[in-house]
PDB file of C-alpha atoms in Angstrom:
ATOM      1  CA  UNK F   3      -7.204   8.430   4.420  1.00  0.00           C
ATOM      2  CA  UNK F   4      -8.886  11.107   1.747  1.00  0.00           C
ATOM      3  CA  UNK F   5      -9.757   9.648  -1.050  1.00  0.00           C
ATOM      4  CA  UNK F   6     -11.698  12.198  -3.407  1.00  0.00           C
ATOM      5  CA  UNK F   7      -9.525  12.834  -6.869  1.00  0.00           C
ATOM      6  CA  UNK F   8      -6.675  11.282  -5.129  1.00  0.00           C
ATOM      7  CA  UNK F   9      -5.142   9.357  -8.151  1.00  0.00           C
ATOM      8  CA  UNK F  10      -6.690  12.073 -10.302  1.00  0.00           C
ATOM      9  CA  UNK F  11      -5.137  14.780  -8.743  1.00  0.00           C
ATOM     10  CA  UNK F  12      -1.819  13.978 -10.936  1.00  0.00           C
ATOM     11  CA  UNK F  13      -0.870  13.511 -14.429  1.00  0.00           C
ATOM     12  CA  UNK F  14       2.700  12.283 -14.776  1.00  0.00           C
ATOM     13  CA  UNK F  15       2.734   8.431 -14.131  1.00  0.00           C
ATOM     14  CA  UNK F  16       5.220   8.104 -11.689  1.00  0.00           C
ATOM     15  CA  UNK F  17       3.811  10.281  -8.931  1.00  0.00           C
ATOM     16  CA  UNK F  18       0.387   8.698 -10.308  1.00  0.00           C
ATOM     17  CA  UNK F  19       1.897   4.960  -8.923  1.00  0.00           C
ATOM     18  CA  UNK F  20       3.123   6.765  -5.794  1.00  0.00           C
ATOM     19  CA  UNK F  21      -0.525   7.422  -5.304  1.00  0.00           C
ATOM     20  CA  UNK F  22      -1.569   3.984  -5.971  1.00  0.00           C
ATOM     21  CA  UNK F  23       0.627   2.925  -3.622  1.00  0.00           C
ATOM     22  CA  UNK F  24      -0.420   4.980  -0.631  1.00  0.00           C
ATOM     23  CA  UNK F  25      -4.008   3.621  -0.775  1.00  0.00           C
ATOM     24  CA  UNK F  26      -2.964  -0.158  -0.999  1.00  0.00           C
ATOM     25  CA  UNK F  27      -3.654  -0.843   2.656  1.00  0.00           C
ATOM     26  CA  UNK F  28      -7.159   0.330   1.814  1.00  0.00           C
ATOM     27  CA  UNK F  29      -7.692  -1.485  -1.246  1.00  0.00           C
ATOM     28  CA  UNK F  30      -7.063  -4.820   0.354  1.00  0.00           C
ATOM     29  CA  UNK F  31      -9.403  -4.027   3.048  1.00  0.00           C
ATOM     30  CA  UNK F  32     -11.895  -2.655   1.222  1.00  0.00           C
ATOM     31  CA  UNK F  33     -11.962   0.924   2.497  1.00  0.00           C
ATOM     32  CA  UNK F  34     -11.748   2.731  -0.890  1.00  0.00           C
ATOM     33  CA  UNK F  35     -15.111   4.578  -2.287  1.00  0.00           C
ATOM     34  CA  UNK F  36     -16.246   2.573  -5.229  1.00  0.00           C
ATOM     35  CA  UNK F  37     -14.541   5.112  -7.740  1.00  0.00           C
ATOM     36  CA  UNK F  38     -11.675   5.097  -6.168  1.00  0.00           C
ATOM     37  CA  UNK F  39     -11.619   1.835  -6.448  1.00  0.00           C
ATOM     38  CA  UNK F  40     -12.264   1.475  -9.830  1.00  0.00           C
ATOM     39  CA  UNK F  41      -9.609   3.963 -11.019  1.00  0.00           C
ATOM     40  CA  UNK F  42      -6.984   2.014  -9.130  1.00  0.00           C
ATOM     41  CA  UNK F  43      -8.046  -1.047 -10.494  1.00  0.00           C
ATOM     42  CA  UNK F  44      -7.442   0.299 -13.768  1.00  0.00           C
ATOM     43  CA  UNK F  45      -4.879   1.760 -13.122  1.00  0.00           C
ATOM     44  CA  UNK F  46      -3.321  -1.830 -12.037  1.00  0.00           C
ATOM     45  CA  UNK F  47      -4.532  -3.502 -15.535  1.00  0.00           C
ATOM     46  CA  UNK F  48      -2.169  -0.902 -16.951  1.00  0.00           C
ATOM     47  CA  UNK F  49       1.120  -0.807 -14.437  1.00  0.00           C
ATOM     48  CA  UNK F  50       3.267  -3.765 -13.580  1.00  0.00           C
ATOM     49  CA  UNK F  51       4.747  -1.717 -11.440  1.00  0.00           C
ATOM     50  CA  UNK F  52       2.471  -1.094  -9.177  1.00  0.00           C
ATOM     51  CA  UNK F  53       0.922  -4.986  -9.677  1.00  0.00           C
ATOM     52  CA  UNK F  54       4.577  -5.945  -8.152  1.00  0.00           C
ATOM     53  CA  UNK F  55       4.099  -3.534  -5.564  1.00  0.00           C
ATOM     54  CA  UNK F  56       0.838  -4.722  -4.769  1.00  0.00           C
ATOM     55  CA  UNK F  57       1.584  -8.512  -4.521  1.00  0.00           C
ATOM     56  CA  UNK F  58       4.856  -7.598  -1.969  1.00  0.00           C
ATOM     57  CA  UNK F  59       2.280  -5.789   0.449  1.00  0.00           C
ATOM     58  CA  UNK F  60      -0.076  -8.882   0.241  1.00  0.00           C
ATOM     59  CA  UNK F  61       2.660 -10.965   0.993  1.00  0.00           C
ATOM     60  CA  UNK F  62       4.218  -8.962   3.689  1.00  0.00           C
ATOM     61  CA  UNK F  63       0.635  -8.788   5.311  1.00  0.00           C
ATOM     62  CA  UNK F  64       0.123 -12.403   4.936  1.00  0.00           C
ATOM     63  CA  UNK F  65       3.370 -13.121   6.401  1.00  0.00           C
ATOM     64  CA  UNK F  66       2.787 -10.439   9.449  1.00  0.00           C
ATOM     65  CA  UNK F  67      -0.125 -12.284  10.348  1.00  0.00           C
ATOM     66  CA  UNK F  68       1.408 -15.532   9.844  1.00  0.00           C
ATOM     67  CA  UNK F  69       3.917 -14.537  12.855  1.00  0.00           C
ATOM     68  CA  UNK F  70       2.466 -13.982  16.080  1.00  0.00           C
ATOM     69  CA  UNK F  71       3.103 -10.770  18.257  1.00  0.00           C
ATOM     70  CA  UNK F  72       4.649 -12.678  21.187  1.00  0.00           C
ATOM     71  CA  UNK F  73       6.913 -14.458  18.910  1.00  0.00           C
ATOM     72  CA  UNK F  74       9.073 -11.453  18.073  1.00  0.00           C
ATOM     73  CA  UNK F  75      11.172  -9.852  20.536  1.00  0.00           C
ATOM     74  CA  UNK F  76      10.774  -6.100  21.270  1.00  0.00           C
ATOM     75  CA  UNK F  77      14.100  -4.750  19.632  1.00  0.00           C
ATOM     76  CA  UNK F  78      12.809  -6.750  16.089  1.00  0.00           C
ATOM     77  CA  UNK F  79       9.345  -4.865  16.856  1.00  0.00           C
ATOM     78  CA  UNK F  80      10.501  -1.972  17.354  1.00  0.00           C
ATOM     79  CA  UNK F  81      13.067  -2.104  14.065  1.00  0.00           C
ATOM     80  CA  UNK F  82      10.544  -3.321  11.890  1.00  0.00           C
ATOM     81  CA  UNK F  83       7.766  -0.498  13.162  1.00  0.00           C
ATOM     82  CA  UNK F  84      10.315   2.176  12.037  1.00  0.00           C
ATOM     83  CA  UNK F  85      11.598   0.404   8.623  1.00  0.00           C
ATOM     84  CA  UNK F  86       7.407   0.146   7.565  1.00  0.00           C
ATOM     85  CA  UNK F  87       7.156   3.818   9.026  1.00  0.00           C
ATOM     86  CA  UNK F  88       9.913   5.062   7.188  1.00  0.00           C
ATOM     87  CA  UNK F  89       9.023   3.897   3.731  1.00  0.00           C
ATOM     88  CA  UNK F  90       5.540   5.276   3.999  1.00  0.00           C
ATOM     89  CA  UNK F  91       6.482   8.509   4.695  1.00  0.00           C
ATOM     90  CA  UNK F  92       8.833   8.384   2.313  1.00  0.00           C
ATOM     91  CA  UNK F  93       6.507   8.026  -0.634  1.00  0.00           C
TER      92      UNK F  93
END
């Protein structure tokens, strides 16, 4: 994902937490440049919103990885590969 003057590149808060949202997979794996990082992280001292949003994706990792590939059957797969793919595109 780009990064450079990505939560930067908007003023009004709500497309700002859109933003935040859309690097969260990168935050928890530590893919973000440090600045990036830094802005995000201050941007989550300042927006509960996006603190909420941030401990559902840990948890719905966590849980992911908690169930093991085998142990779902392909229709559940496949559901649950379009429900994630449709609320990330539709941020």
């Amino acid at each position: 994902m780009r990064h450079s003057a990505f939560l930067d590149s908007v003023t009004d808060a709500t497309s700002k937490c859109c933003n935040v949202v859309r690097l969260l997979a990168d935050y928890l794996e530590h893919q973000l440049p440090p600045a990036i990082q830094r802005e995000l992280e201050q941007h989550l001292q300042r927006c509960p919103r996006c603190v909420a949003q941030l401990h559902t994706y840990q948890s719905t990792v966590s849980l992911l990885r908690s169930v093991r590939e085998e142990e779902l059957p392909p229709e559940l797969r496949l559901t649950l590969k379009a429900f994630i793919d449709a609320k990330c595109h539709k941020n």
